[in-house]
Structure formats: structure tokens, C-alpha cells
Short mmCIF file of C-alpha atoms in Angstrom, two decimals:
data_model
loop_
_atom_site.label_atom_id
_atom_site.label_comp_id
_atom_site.label_asym_id
_atom_site.label_seq_id
_atom_site.Cartn_x
_atom_site.Cartn_y
_atom_site.Cartn_z
CA MET A 1 6.37 -7.93 29.69
CA ASP A 2 7.52 -11.36 30.48
CA ARG A 3 5.37 -14.40 30.83
CA ARG A 4 4.99 -14.46 34.54
CA THR A 5 4.18 -10.79 34.64
CA PHE A 6 1.63 -11.17 32.14
CA LEU A 7 -0.15 -14.03 34.01
CA ARG A 8 -0.13 -12.04 37.27
CA VAL A 9 -1.62 -8.91 35.98
CA SER A 10 -4.17 -10.81 33.68
CA GLY A 11 -5.63 -12.31 36.66
CA ALA A 12 -4.63 -15.90 35.64
CA VAL A 13 -3.94 -18.56 38.26
CA PRO A 14 -0.53 -17.79 40.22
CA VAL A 15 2.50 -19.39 38.74
CA ALA A 16 4.85 -21.37 41.09
CA GLY A 17 7.08 -18.92 42.80
CA LEU A 18 4.64 -16.11 42.91
CA ALA A 19 2.71 -15.54 46.04
CA GLY A 20 3.99 -18.81 47.45
CA TRP A 21 2.15 -20.81 45.12
CA PRO A 22 1.77 -23.90 45.41
CA PRO A 23 2.23 -23.89 49.23
CA PRO A 24 5.61 -25.39 50.48
CA ASP A 25 3.82 -28.24 52.27
CA ASP A 26 2.23 -29.29 48.97
CA TRP A 27 5.87 -29.58 47.42
CA GLU A 28 6.99 -31.57 50.45
CA ARG A 29 4.08 -33.84 50.18
CA LEU A 30 4.92 -34.50 46.52
CA ARG A 31 8.66 -35.06 47.46
CA ALA A 32 7.67 -37.69 50.05
CA ARG A 33 5.56 -39.73 47.56
CA LEU A 34 8.05 -39.74 44.79
CA ALA A 35 10.53 -42.57 44.11
CA GLY A 36 12.88 -40.30 42.27
CA PRO A 37 14.25 -36.96 43.25
CA LEU A 38 12.48 -33.69 43.38
CA PHE A 39 14.70 -30.63 42.76
CA ARG A 40 13.63 -27.23 43.75
CA PRO A 41 15.23 -23.84 43.59
CA GLY A 42 18.02 -23.70 46.13
CA ASP A 43 18.04 -27.68 46.30
CA PRO A 44 21.56 -29.21 45.82
CA GLY A 45 21.56 -30.52 42.22
CA TYR A 46 18.80 -28.27 41.06
CA ALA A 47 21.15 -25.96 39.00
CA ASP A 48 22.28 -28.99 36.96
CA ALA A 49 18.88 -30.70 36.88
CA LYS A 50 17.20 -27.87 35.09
CA LEU A 51 19.62 -27.75 32.24
CA VAL A 52 18.76 -28.78 28.74
CA PHE A 53 21.01 -29.49 25.68
CA PHE A 54 20.80 -25.79 24.56
CA THR A 55 22.47 -23.29 26.62
CA MET A 56 20.23 -20.51 25.41
CA TYR A 57 17.68 -21.67 27.92
CA ASP A 58 19.80 -21.68 31.00
CA ASP A 59 17.90 -18.74 32.40
CA ARG A 60 14.66 -20.73 32.58
CA VAL A 61 13.71 -21.31 36.30
CA PRO A 62 11.36 -24.29 36.64
CA ALA A 63 9.61 -24.50 40.02
CA ALA A 64 10.69 -28.16 40.06
CA VAL A 65 12.29 -30.97 38.34
CA VAL A 66 10.88 -34.23 38.83
CA GLY A 67 13.52 -37.06 38.36
CA ALA A 68 11.07 -39.61 37.62
CA GLY A 69 12.01 -42.91 38.81
CA CYS A 70 8.98 -45.00 37.80
CA VAL A 71 5.76 -44.51 35.90
CA GLU A 72 3.88 -43.61 39.25
CA ASP A 73 6.21 -40.63 39.58
CA VAL A 74 5.00 -39.42 36.09
CA GLN A 75 1.48 -39.87 37.27
CA LEU A 76 2.05 -37.82 40.52
CA ALA A 77 3.72 -35.17 38.48
CA VAL A 78 0.77 -34.84 35.99
CA ALA A 79 -1.66 -34.93 38.76
CA PHE A 80 0.10 -32.26 40.75
CA ALA A 81 0.49 -30.04 37.83
CA ALA A 82 -3.21 -30.35 36.88
CA ARG A 83 -4.32 -29.67 40.39
CA HIS A 84 -2.33 -26.61 40.72
CA ARG A 85 -2.62 -25.52 37.29
CA LEU A 86 1.03 -25.42 36.53
CA PRO A 87 2.97 -25.61 33.21
CA VAL A 88 4.78 -28.91 32.55
CA ALA A 89 7.43 -30.02 30.37
CA ALA A 90 8.38 -33.46 29.54
CA ARG A 91 12.18 -33.96 29.04
CA SER A 92 13.88 -36.83 27.04
CA GLY A 93 16.90 -35.59 25.14
CA GLY A 94 16.23 -31.93 25.76
CA HIS A 95 16.91 -31.01 22.04
CA SER A 96 13.77 -28.90 21.40
CA TYR A 97 14.74 -25.88 19.39
CA PRO A 98 12.08 -23.66 21.04
CA GLY A 99 13.06 -24.80 24.55
CA TYR A 100 9.91 -26.80 24.96
CA SER A 101 11.93 -29.27 27.16
CA THR A 102 11.83 -26.83 29.97
CA VAL A 103 9.48 -24.18 31.50
CA ASP A 104 9.53 -21.25 33.83
CA GLY A 105 7.60 -21.61 37.02
CA GLY A 106 6.33 -25.07 36.30
CA ILE A 107 7.31 -28.81 36.46
CA VAL A 108 9.94 -30.44 34.34
CA VAL A 109 9.44 -34.34 34.13
CA ASP A 110 12.96 -35.70 33.56
CA LEU A 111 12.75 -38.98 31.94
CA SER A 112 16.34 -39.79 31.80
CA ARG A 113 15.89 -42.60 34.43
CA PHE A 114 13.74 -44.40 31.87
CA SER A 115 16.75 -45.56 30.08
CA GLY A 116 16.28 -49.15 29.91
CA ILE A 117 17.01 -51.10 26.63
CA GLU A 118 15.99 -54.70 26.26
CA VAL A 119 16.40 -56.76 23.19
CA ARG A 120 14.04 -59.62 22.90
CA PRO A 121 14.75 -63.06 21.27
CA ASP A 122 12.31 -62.20 18.42
CA GLY A 123 14.27 -58.88 17.75
CA ARG A 124 11.91 -56.45 19.45
CA ALA A 125 13.37 -53.82 21.40
CA VAL A 126 11.61 -52.59 24.61
CA ILE A 127 13.14 -48.97 25.19
CA GLY A 128 12.65 -46.44 27.90
CA ALA A 129 11.63 -42.98 26.85
CA GLY A 130 14.69 -41.41 28.46
CA ALA A 131 17.09 -43.56 26.59
CA LYS A 132 19.46 -41.89 24.16
CA LEU A 133 20.32 -42.95 20.47
CA GLY A 134 23.84 -43.72 21.25
CA PRO A 135 23.39 -46.21 23.93
CA ILE A 136 20.40 -47.62 21.97
CA ALA A 137 22.57 -48.24 19.03
CA THR A 138 25.31 -49.75 20.99
CA THR A 139 23.00 -52.17 22.96
CA LEU A 140 21.14 -53.36 19.90
CA ALA A 141 24.43 -53.83 17.90
CA ALA A 142 25.60 -56.16 20.66
CA ALA A 143 22.51 -58.29 19.88
CA GLY A 144 22.92 -58.09 16.16
CA ARG A 145 20.01 -55.74 15.68
CA VAL A 146 19.43 -52.00 14.48
CA LEU A 147 16.71 -49.65 14.96
CA PRO A 148 16.54 -47.24 11.99
CA ALA A 149 16.81 -43.74 13.77
CA GLY A 150 19.07 -40.62 13.81
CA SER A 151 22.83 -40.56 14.24
CA CYS A 152 23.22 -37.93 16.99
CA ASP A 153 24.18 -40.01 20.18
CA THR A 154 22.51 -37.53 22.48
CA VAL A 155 19.18 -37.29 20.90
CA GLY A 156 16.37 -38.83 22.95
CA ILE A 157 14.32 -41.69 21.48
CA ALA A 158 11.18 -40.22 22.64
CA GLY A 159 11.23 -36.98 20.70
CA LEU A 160 12.71 -38.52 17.70
CA ALA A 161 10.11 -41.36 17.33
CA LEU A 162 7.11 -39.35 18.24
CA GLY A 163 7.92 -36.93 15.58
CA GLY A 164 8.57 -39.31 12.87
CA GLY A 165 12.33 -40.17 13.04
CA VAL A 166 14.44 -39.17 10.17
CA GLY A 167 17.66 -41.17 9.88
CA VAL A 168 20.36 -42.37 7.56
CA LEU A 169 18.80 -45.91 6.80
CA ASP A 170 15.27 -44.68 6.10
CA ARG A 171 15.08 -45.02 2.55
CA LYS A 172 15.66 -48.76 3.07
CA TYR A 173 13.72 -49.22 6.12
CA GLY A 174 11.47 -46.29 6.82
CA LEU A 175 11.07 -43.91 9.56
CA THR A 176 11.49 -44.64 13.29
CA CYS A 177 7.79 -44.38 13.80
CA ASP A 178 7.14 -46.89 11.22
CA HIS A 179 8.91 -49.44 13.52
CA LEU A 180 6.87 -48.47 16.69
CA GLU A 181 4.60 -51.43 17.76
CA ALA A 182 3.40 -50.32 21.14
CA ALA A 183 3.96 -47.32 23.59
CA ARG A 184 3.30 -46.81 27.32
CA ILE A 185 1.82 -43.37 28.11
CA VAL A 186 0.58 -41.32 31.02
CA THR A 187 -2.41 -39.38 29.73
CA ALA A 188 -4.18 -36.35 31.26
CA GLU A 189 -6.35 -38.04 33.86
CA GLY A 190 -3.18 -39.86 35.28
CA ARG A 191 -3.99 -43.20 33.66
CA VAL A 192 -1.31 -45.34 32.38
CA ARG A 193 -2.15 -46.89 28.91
CA THR A 194 -0.36 -49.35 26.82
CA VAL A 195 -1.34 -48.68 23.25
CA SER A 196 -0.91 -50.44 20.03
CA ALA A 197 -2.62 -51.12 16.71
CA ALA A 198 -4.96 -53.41 18.68
CA ALA A 199 -5.38 -51.43 22.03
CA GLU A 200 -6.62 -47.76 21.56
CA PRO A 201 -5.48 -47.56 17.88
CA ASP A 202 -6.57 -43.83 17.51
CA LEU A 203 -3.96 -42.77 20.19
CA PHE A 204 -1.24 -45.29 18.90
CA TRP A 205 -1.78 -43.67 15.33
CA ALA A 206 -1.30 -40.33 16.81
CA LEU A 207 2.03 -41.30 18.51
CA ARG A 208 3.53 -42.37 15.24
CA GLY A 209 4.48 -38.97 14.10
CA GLY A 210 2.16 -36.57 15.93
CA GLY A 211 4.86 -34.86 17.93
CA GLY A 212 6.20 -34.99 21.44
CA GLY A 213 4.09 -33.85 24.44
CA ASN A 214 0.66 -33.61 22.46
CA PHE A 215 -1.22 -36.40 24.07
CA GLY A 216 0.54 -37.28 27.38
CA ILE A 217 4.06 -38.13 28.55
CA VAL A 218 5.22 -41.46 27.01
CA THR A 219 7.45 -43.51 29.24
CA GLY A 220 8.29 -46.53 26.95
CA PHE A 221 8.31 -47.96 23.53
CA THR A 222 8.38 -51.35 21.82
CA PHE A 223 9.95 -51.33 18.36
CA ARG A 224 10.71 -53.89 15.63
CA THR A 225 14.16 -53.89 14.66
CA VAL A 226 16.21 -55.16 11.62
CA PRO A 227 19.35 -57.31 11.37
CA ILE A 228 22.59 -55.64 11.70
CA ALA A 229 25.03 -55.34 8.62
CA ASP A 230 28.09 -53.51 7.55
CA VAL A 231 27.53 -50.19 5.84
CA ALA A 232 29.26 -48.68 2.88
CA THR A 233 29.58 -44.88 3.46
CA PHE A 234 30.96 -41.97 1.34
CA ASP A 235 31.80 -38.43 1.67
CA LEU A 236 32.26 -36.05 -1.21
CA LYS A 237 33.44 -32.44 -0.89
CA PHE A 238 33.05 -30.15 -3.97
CA PRO A 239 34.41 -26.74 -4.51
CA ALA A 240 32.14 -24.20 -3.06
CA ASP A 241 31.19 -22.82 -6.35
CA ALA A 242 29.74 -26.10 -7.36
CA ARG A 243 26.92 -25.73 -5.12
CA THR A 244 24.12 -25.01 -7.65
CA ALA A 245 25.43 -27.86 -9.83
CA LEU A 246 25.48 -30.28 -7.02
CA PHE A 247 21.88 -29.41 -5.76
CA ALA A 248 20.72 -29.75 -9.53
CA ALA A 249 22.06 -32.98 -10.13
CA TRP A 250 21.31 -34.33 -6.71
CA GLN A 251 17.58 -33.71 -6.95
CA GLU A 252 17.41 -35.73 -10.15
CA TRP A 253 19.94 -38.52 -9.12
CA GLN A 254 18.82 -39.40 -5.64
CA PRO A 255 15.10 -40.12 -6.56
CA ALA A 256 16.40 -42.52 -9.15
CA ALA A 257 18.76 -44.37 -6.78
CA PRO A 258 17.80 -47.71 -5.16
CA ASP A 259 16.47 -47.64 -1.80
CA GLU A 260 19.74 -48.97 -0.22
CA LEU A 261 21.20 -45.41 -1.15
CA TRP A 262 20.72 -42.68 1.39
CA SER A 263 22.54 -39.40 1.13
CA GLY A 264 22.60 -35.92 3.05
CA MET A 265 23.76 -32.74 1.58
CA GLY A 266 25.56 -29.91 3.12
CA LEU A 267 25.14 -26.44 1.61
CA ALA A 268 26.47 -23.07 2.86
CA TRP A 269 28.35 -20.07 1.46
CA ASN A 270 31.65 -22.13 1.65
CA GLU A 271 30.21 -25.53 1.37
CA ALA A 272 29.06 -28.17 -1.17
CA SER A 273 29.30 -31.59 0.37
CA LEU A 274 27.46 -34.84 0.18
CA GLY A 275 27.68 -37.80 2.41
CA GLY A 276 25.83 -41.18 2.76
CA THR A 277 25.21 -44.78 3.10
CA PHE A 278 24.78 -47.67 1.00
CA LEU A 279 23.42 -51.16 2.30
CA GLY A 280 25.00 -53.14 -0.57
CA PRO A 281 28.42 -53.65 -2.36
CA ARG A 282 30.97 -50.83 -2.31
CA ALA A 283 31.62 -51.25 -5.97
CA ARG A 284 27.92 -50.68 -6.72
CA MET A 285 27.78 -47.55 -4.63
CA HIS A 286 31.09 -46.21 -6.39
CA GLU A 287 29.21 -46.71 -9.60
CA LEU A 288 26.37 -44.59 -8.38
CA LEU A 289 28.66 -41.86 -7.14
CA GLU A 290 30.43 -41.76 -10.66
CA ASP A 291 26.97 -41.18 -12.13
CA LEU A 292 26.46 -38.12 -9.78
CA VAL A 293 29.88 -36.71 -10.36
CA ARG A 294 29.25 -36.84 -14.03
CA ARG A 295 25.92 -34.99 -13.51
CA VAL A 296 27.45 -32.32 -11.43
CA GLY A 297 30.29 -31.66 -13.94
CA THR A 298 33.02 -30.99 -11.36
CA GLN A 299 35.33 -33.47 -9.64
CA PRO A 300 35.16 -33.52 -5.80
CA VAL A 301 38.14 -32.05 -4.15
CA GLU A 302 37.82 -34.83 -1.54
CA TRP A 303 36.32 -38.22 -2.19
CA HIS A 304 36.28 -40.86 0.68
CA GLU A 305 34.55 -44.33 0.60
CA ALA A 306 34.75 -46.94 3.23
CA VAL A 307 32.85 -50.14 4.42
CA GLN A 308 32.38 -49.97 8.16
CA ASP A 309 30.53 -51.79 11.05
CA HIS A 310 27.15 -50.28 11.72
CA LEU A 311 28.25 -48.31 14.92
CA THR A 312 31.32 -46.69 13.28
CA ALA A 313 29.16 -45.73 10.15
CA MET A 314 26.55 -44.04 12.30
CA ARG A 315 29.14 -42.10 14.13
CA THR A 316 30.72 -40.65 11.10
CA PHE A 317 27.19 -38.62 10.66
CA ASP A 318 27.25 -37.50 14.44
CA ASP A 319 28.47 -33.85 14.57
CA HIS A 320 28.30 -33.87 18.44
CA ASP A 321 31.26 -35.83 19.88
CA SER A 322 29.55 -37.76 22.74
CA ARG A 323 31.31 -40.95 22.65
CA PRO A 324 32.92 -42.44 25.68
CA GLY A 325 36.03 -40.34 26.88
CA ALA A 326 34.51 -37.26 25.18
CA ALA A 327 32.88 -34.35 26.83
CA ALA A 328 29.59 -36.12 27.66
CA ALA A 329 27.95 -33.09 29.17
CA ALA A 330 28.74 -30.86 26.04
CA ARG A 331 26.03 -28.44 25.23
CA TYR A 332 25.52 -26.06 22.44
CA ALA A 333 23.87 -22.79 21.33
CA TYR A 334 22.10 -23.05 17.89
CA THR A 335 18.62 -23.18 16.56
CA GLY A 336 16.84 -24.30 13.36
CA THR A 337 13.96 -24.49 11.30
CA SER A 338 12.95 -26.57 8.16
CA ARG A 339 11.16 -27.09 4.78
CA MET A 340 10.40 -30.17 2.67
CA LEU A 341 11.26 -30.25 -0.91
CA THR A 342 8.08 -31.54 -2.49
CA ARG A 343 9.33 -31.77 -6.12
CA PRO A 344 12.38 -30.96 -8.00
CA ALA A 345 13.17 -27.22 -7.95
CA GLU A 346 12.53 -25.67 -11.46
CA ASP A 347 15.28 -23.00 -10.72
CA PRO A 348 18.06 -24.55 -8.51
CA ALA A 349 20.22 -21.47 -8.75
CA ALA A 350 17.47 -19.36 -7.08
CA VAL A 351 17.18 -22.11 -4.30
CA VAL A 352 20.94 -22.31 -3.69
CA GLU A 353 21.13 -18.46 -3.66
CA VAL A 354 18.47 -18.20 -0.82
CA LEU A 355 20.27 -21.04 1.09
CA THR A 356 23.61 -19.74 1.01
CA ARG A 357 23.39 -15.73 0.96
CA ASP A 358 23.63 -15.55 4.76
CA PRO A 359 27.02 -16.86 5.99
CA GLY A 360 25.55 -17.68 9.30
CA VAL A 361 23.12 -20.36 7.84
CA ARG A 362 23.99 -23.84 7.09
CA THR A 363 21.51 -26.14 5.38
CA ILE A 364 21.36 -29.97 5.80
CA VAL A 365 19.37 -31.92 3.01
CA ASP A 366 18.34 -35.29 4.07
CA SER A 367 16.99 -37.63 1.10
CA GLY A 368 13.43 -38.96 1.22
CA GLY A 369 11.86 -41.56 -0.88
CA GLY A 370 12.14 -45.39 -0.81
CA ALA A 371 10.43 -46.98 1.95
CA ILE A 372 9.39 -43.63 3.42
CA ALA A 373 7.09 -43.08 0.36
CA ARG A 374 5.62 -46.50 0.45
CA VAL A 375 3.55 -45.61 3.55
CA GLY A 376 0.27 -43.75 2.97
CA VAL A 377 0.18 -40.04 3.93
CA ARG A 378 -2.75 -40.79 6.18
CA GLU A 379 -1.37 -44.16 7.64
CA THR A 380 0.64 -42.26 10.13
CA PRO A 381 0.54 -38.50 11.21
CA PHE A 382 3.83 -37.79 9.24
CA PRO A 383 2.32 -36.20 6.17
CA HIS A 384 5.56 -35.76 4.05
CA ARG A 385 5.67 -39.35 2.61
CA ARG A 386 6.15 -38.22 -0.93
CA ALA A 387 8.68 -35.47 -0.23
CA LEU A 388 12.02 -35.74 -2.12
CA ALA A 389 13.95 -34.43 0.95
CA SER A 390 13.68 -32.62 4.24
CA LEU A 391 15.80 -29.51 4.64
CA GLN A 392 17.08 -28.28 8.09
CA PHE A 393 18.45 -24.80 8.23
CA LEU A 394 20.80 -24.13 11.31
CA HIS A 395 22.14 -20.91 12.77
CA GLY A 396 24.34 -20.28 15.93
CA ALA A 397 22.63 -18.64 18.80
CA GLU A 398 25.63 -17.35 20.92
CA PRO A 399 25.81 -13.69 21.48
CA ALA A 400 28.43 -13.37 18.76
CA ASP A 401 25.83 -14.78 16.47
CA GLY A 402 23.23 -12.22 17.22
CA GLY A 403 21.78 -14.42 19.85
CA LEU A 404 18.51 -16.56 19.70
CA ALA A 405 16.36 -13.62 18.43
CA GLY A 406 19.00 -12.87 15.55
CA ALA A 407 19.29 -16.44 14.53
CA ARG A 408 15.60 -16.79 14.30
CA ARG A 409 15.49 -13.60 12.09
CA SER A 410 18.06 -14.97 9.70
CA LEU A 411 16.35 -18.30 9.61
CA ALA A 412 13.15 -16.83 8.74
CA VAL A 413 14.54 -15.29 5.73
CA VAL A 414 15.60 -18.50 4.51
CA ARG A 415 12.61 -20.50 5.36
CA ASP A 416 10.05 -17.97 3.81
CA GLY A 417 12.21 -17.09 0.75
CA LEU A 418 11.94 -20.38 -1.05
CA GLY A 419 9.75 -21.25 -4.06
CA PRO A 420 6.52 -23.25 -4.39
CA GLU A 421 8.45 -26.47 -4.40
CA PHE A 422 8.66 -26.15 -0.65
CA GLY A 423 5.26 -24.88 0.13
CA THR A 424 4.09 -24.40 3.70
CA THR A 425 5.87 -27.50 5.01
CA GLY A 426 8.03 -28.28 7.89
CA TYR A 427 9.31 -31.34 10.03
CA VAL A 428 7.91 -31.30 13.59
CA ASN A 429 11.13 -32.54 15.23
CA TYR A 430 12.75 -29.17 13.92
CA LEU A 431 10.09 -27.05 15.78
CA ASP A 432 10.14 -23.54 14.91
CA PRO A 433 7.96 -21.14 17.24
CA GLU A 434 7.69 -18.74 14.35
CA MET A 435 6.71 -21.14 11.79
CA PRO A 436 3.78 -19.67 9.64
CA ASP A 437 0.83 -21.90 9.72
CA TRP A 438 2.67 -24.47 11.67
CA ALA A 439 -0.10 -27.10 12.09
CA HIS A 440 -0.41 -27.41 8.30
CA ALA A 441 3.35 -27.16 7.99
CA TYR A 442 3.94 -30.12 10.34
CA TYR A 443 0.97 -32.35 9.98
CA GLY A 444 -0.74 -31.26 6.63
CA VAL A 445 -3.99 -33.48 6.04
CA ASN A 446 -3.60 -35.18 9.33
CA ALA A 447 -3.89 -31.99 11.68
CA GLU A 448 -7.48 -32.11 12.34
CA ARG A 449 -7.62 -35.80 13.06
CA LEU A 450 -4.84 -35.15 15.58
CA ARG A 451 -6.70 -32.42 17.08
CA ALA A 452 -9.75 -34.81 17.50
CA VAL A 453 -7.37 -37.27 19.25
CA ALA A 454 -6.12 -34.61 21.60
CA ARG A 455 -9.57 -33.53 22.41
CA LYS A 456 -10.45 -37.10 23.34
CA TYR A 457 -7.68 -37.75 25.47
CA ASP A 458 -6.95 -34.28 26.89
CA PRO A 459 -10.29 -32.66 27.00
CA ARG A 460 -9.13 -30.03 29.57
CA GLY A 461 -5.95 -29.00 27.71
CA ILE A 462 -3.63 -30.25 30.45
CA PHE A 463 -1.05 -30.88 27.71
CA ALA A 464 -1.53 -27.67 25.87
CA PHE A 465 1.55 -25.70 24.66
CA PRO A 466 2.34 -22.89 22.18
CA GLN A 467 2.61 -25.39 19.24
CA GLY A 468 0.50 -28.25 20.69
CA LEU A 469 -2.66 -29.81 19.46
CA SER A 470 -4.73 -29.76 22.62
CA ALA A 471 -6.97 -26.74 23.22
CA ALA A 472 -5.16 -24.35 25.44
CA ARG A 473 -6.27 -23.62 29.12
CA SER A 474 -4.76 -20.63 30.74
CA THR A 475 -1.22 -20.89 32.22
CA VAL A 476 -0.64 -24.45 31.08
CA HIS A 477 2.01 -25.62 28.91
CA ILE A 478 3.22 -29.10 28.47
CA GLY A 479 5.64 -29.98 25.67
CA GLY A 480 9.14 -31.18 25.33
CA THR A 481 11.10 -33.84 23.64
#
């Protein structure tokens, strides 16, 4: 039984598209009041407007996509959804693994028009919630500044920052959320709030890692930035049979390295690789890499080092070719899940065996520590401050890969097959709809405080969704990144 059939037979409030609900005149009144476009099924542009980054969700049929052109449009969309008890999804980059950036029979609030990026003389950056990381990095670089963030150009700033924000400079500078100074958000009653450490600090705290879509629809951010600098980068590829030796050596080597060194490891049945950045002299980076290679006991088959400008360095870590002249609308079919490495694994061989037994799974290991760990576990909602690394497990979701259901089955074997060093943990920006004990996995000791904030600002559950912190109300789902 699909979701809409369930809602109909269970006596829930009708979903858009069933029994003519909401009435056509209501939609037209909404359209007339919006500054931005409203796309409804059958309208020109609807077929494109409803798409997200992942092709697995192309069959979703939103009742409408609101191309919000101003904050008032977001307010109107939230009020309309609340009045008609419709599900809502806020969409920034649209990279949500479970597809929470879109929703059948409801309203998608498309934030892409909130793409402004302003760099102030004091180095602060005011960024719209629909801006993507590629344009953000380019604009800031032109002003001599950097926002520590991820390296995938097409990821939206909203989802990244609201979930914490892991990136390739964070051992030196901390997570993206650690640089957030203020946010503008539309909350459940349709009110626009500008929150900061001084203004509604409980909500501001929740937005610094509490996950996208949980407390309202954020439309803009103010971040501290850091001065730009050239970056030393490295890329080492080892023989595939050195996987265990690399993992064992890395988990001892990386935590002892200076904050300036960040590394990311790739592990699969046919891969043992390590890439990274160093914010210092290349000669010092080379010494550190030589130490790692000695620990591994096997020479890399490829060893590349370079000193690059910031933008070029970041793009070496972007697997999606979204630069000018490339296929800007490129979309993909894959999904993922995650665990955190909380302490060195006692049996590295057993860990690597779980990670690499399925040829369809690739693991990306992002190092933690440094500045991340110098923020208290309760200072922000992101609870994994002491973790050695985050591990993201990826699997293709094309029909040839077994589709989305097959991918999730394969990933679950890896996710649940690891030892106590990984615990019940996960990174909220790699949402997994089948994550066991998801609230604890994503938020740890901060889960109950986050739920209290959600109850305060959303007492009716307007922003409830399957892995959301608001108390659910029937038929309503608000989420997205």
C-alpha cells in the first residue's frame, strides 16, 4: 500500500491531488500572492522544477513547487501547508539521501533563488540558503576569504551547515556550523526570526548541527570566514591488498598529526587510497607522508603532491564535475549511510573485511580531531566531537545496482556489521531512513534538548518528518536539505 492510499483509507486529511484537495481556487490565490513562480502538475516547467539531485526520486509528484523569490513566499508556503495540512519539503541542494527534499502530494519550497553571497569588509559572509558551495567558494575567494565547508560544488549551504558541515579544512578551522553567527528562519507560525547567540539562543544552538528541516525553513546565514591561502595537497594510491595496513597505520598516524593536516581515505574491494590537504609548507607535509608510508610498510603505486590555490585544491576533492562548461545539470543515482570511528579499531583487519567484502560498496573516511574536538560535545548539537573519523558508505542505486532497495540492503550489512569502536553513531547529513536508533546516532546526548527546542518552536508538529525532531502530526512531513 503506498502512502497516499494509506492516508485515504485511514481517514487522514486528504492529500493534494485526492478529492480535489486543496480546491483549485486556493492554489490560484496562492499563486497570485507569490513573488516567485508556483509550478503545479501540468504547468510548463513543473517537470524540471520538481527534480532533485538524485534520479531515484523522479517518480515523486509534489502537488506544487514554490520557487520562493522572497522570505514572504516562504511564509505563504508554510501557512498554506499548515492550513491545508499538506506535507512540505524545503529544498536547497536537494542531496538528501532519503529524498526528504521532495514529497508526494505536498509542497516543495525551492530555495534556489536565495542564492545571494555578500562578503562584508570585516570578513563576514551573508549567504542565502539556496546558494551552492561552488559559487560560495568562488565568491569568497575573490574577496580573499574562505568558509570551511565541503568540496562538492553542487551541495547546498543550508543542508551542510545545519547538519554540522564536514570539510577538508576542518581539523584546522572546525566545522561549518562552528562559523555560523546568525540565521534567518521562518518558523511554524509563519514568523521570520533572526537568531544568534544573543537572540533566541536556544534556537540558534539547535541550528548549529541539529539537522535541516527540524525547526523551520532557514532562508539565510551569516558566517565568520578565514583568510584564503594556498593549500598543499596529496594523493596516494596503494595496492589494493594494502587496505588493512593502510587503515591500521592511518588510525594511529592521523590523530597524532598537526591540525594543519586533513586526510580522507578511500576503501573498497579494489581500492586503498589517501588524499588530503596541508595548510603549511609542502616539505613538512612530505615528511608526514613518508612517516605514514613507513607505517604502512608498502610503497604507494602513485604518489602526487602539489601546492595549489584554494579553489583548485577544493575541486580536486569534488567527484561531481559541476564546473563551468561541464554538465551543470548532472544528476546521479546512489545512496549512503554512515558511522563514526570513536576510537582506534582493535582489529583493523576485521573492520576492513566488513567495509570491502561487497564490491558495490565504497567507503570514504574523513578525519576528525583538531579544532573539531576543541568544541564541547554539548556546545552544539553535533555530538561526535571526539570521533577520530566519520565513515560514509556509498552504493549505486541504478537498476543495474539492484535499485534503491538493493543499495540500502547492502549498506545495512556494512553499517550494522562493524564493531564497538563505531557504536550506534551516524552523521545527520548522511541521513539513512533505516538507521537504527537514529536520534541517538545523529545527536547523541543532545537529542532530548533538540526535541525540547522543536516542541517550543513547533508545538503542532508542522515540521514533522520521518527522522525529524518535531512530534508528528498526521499527513505532515517537512524536511529536506
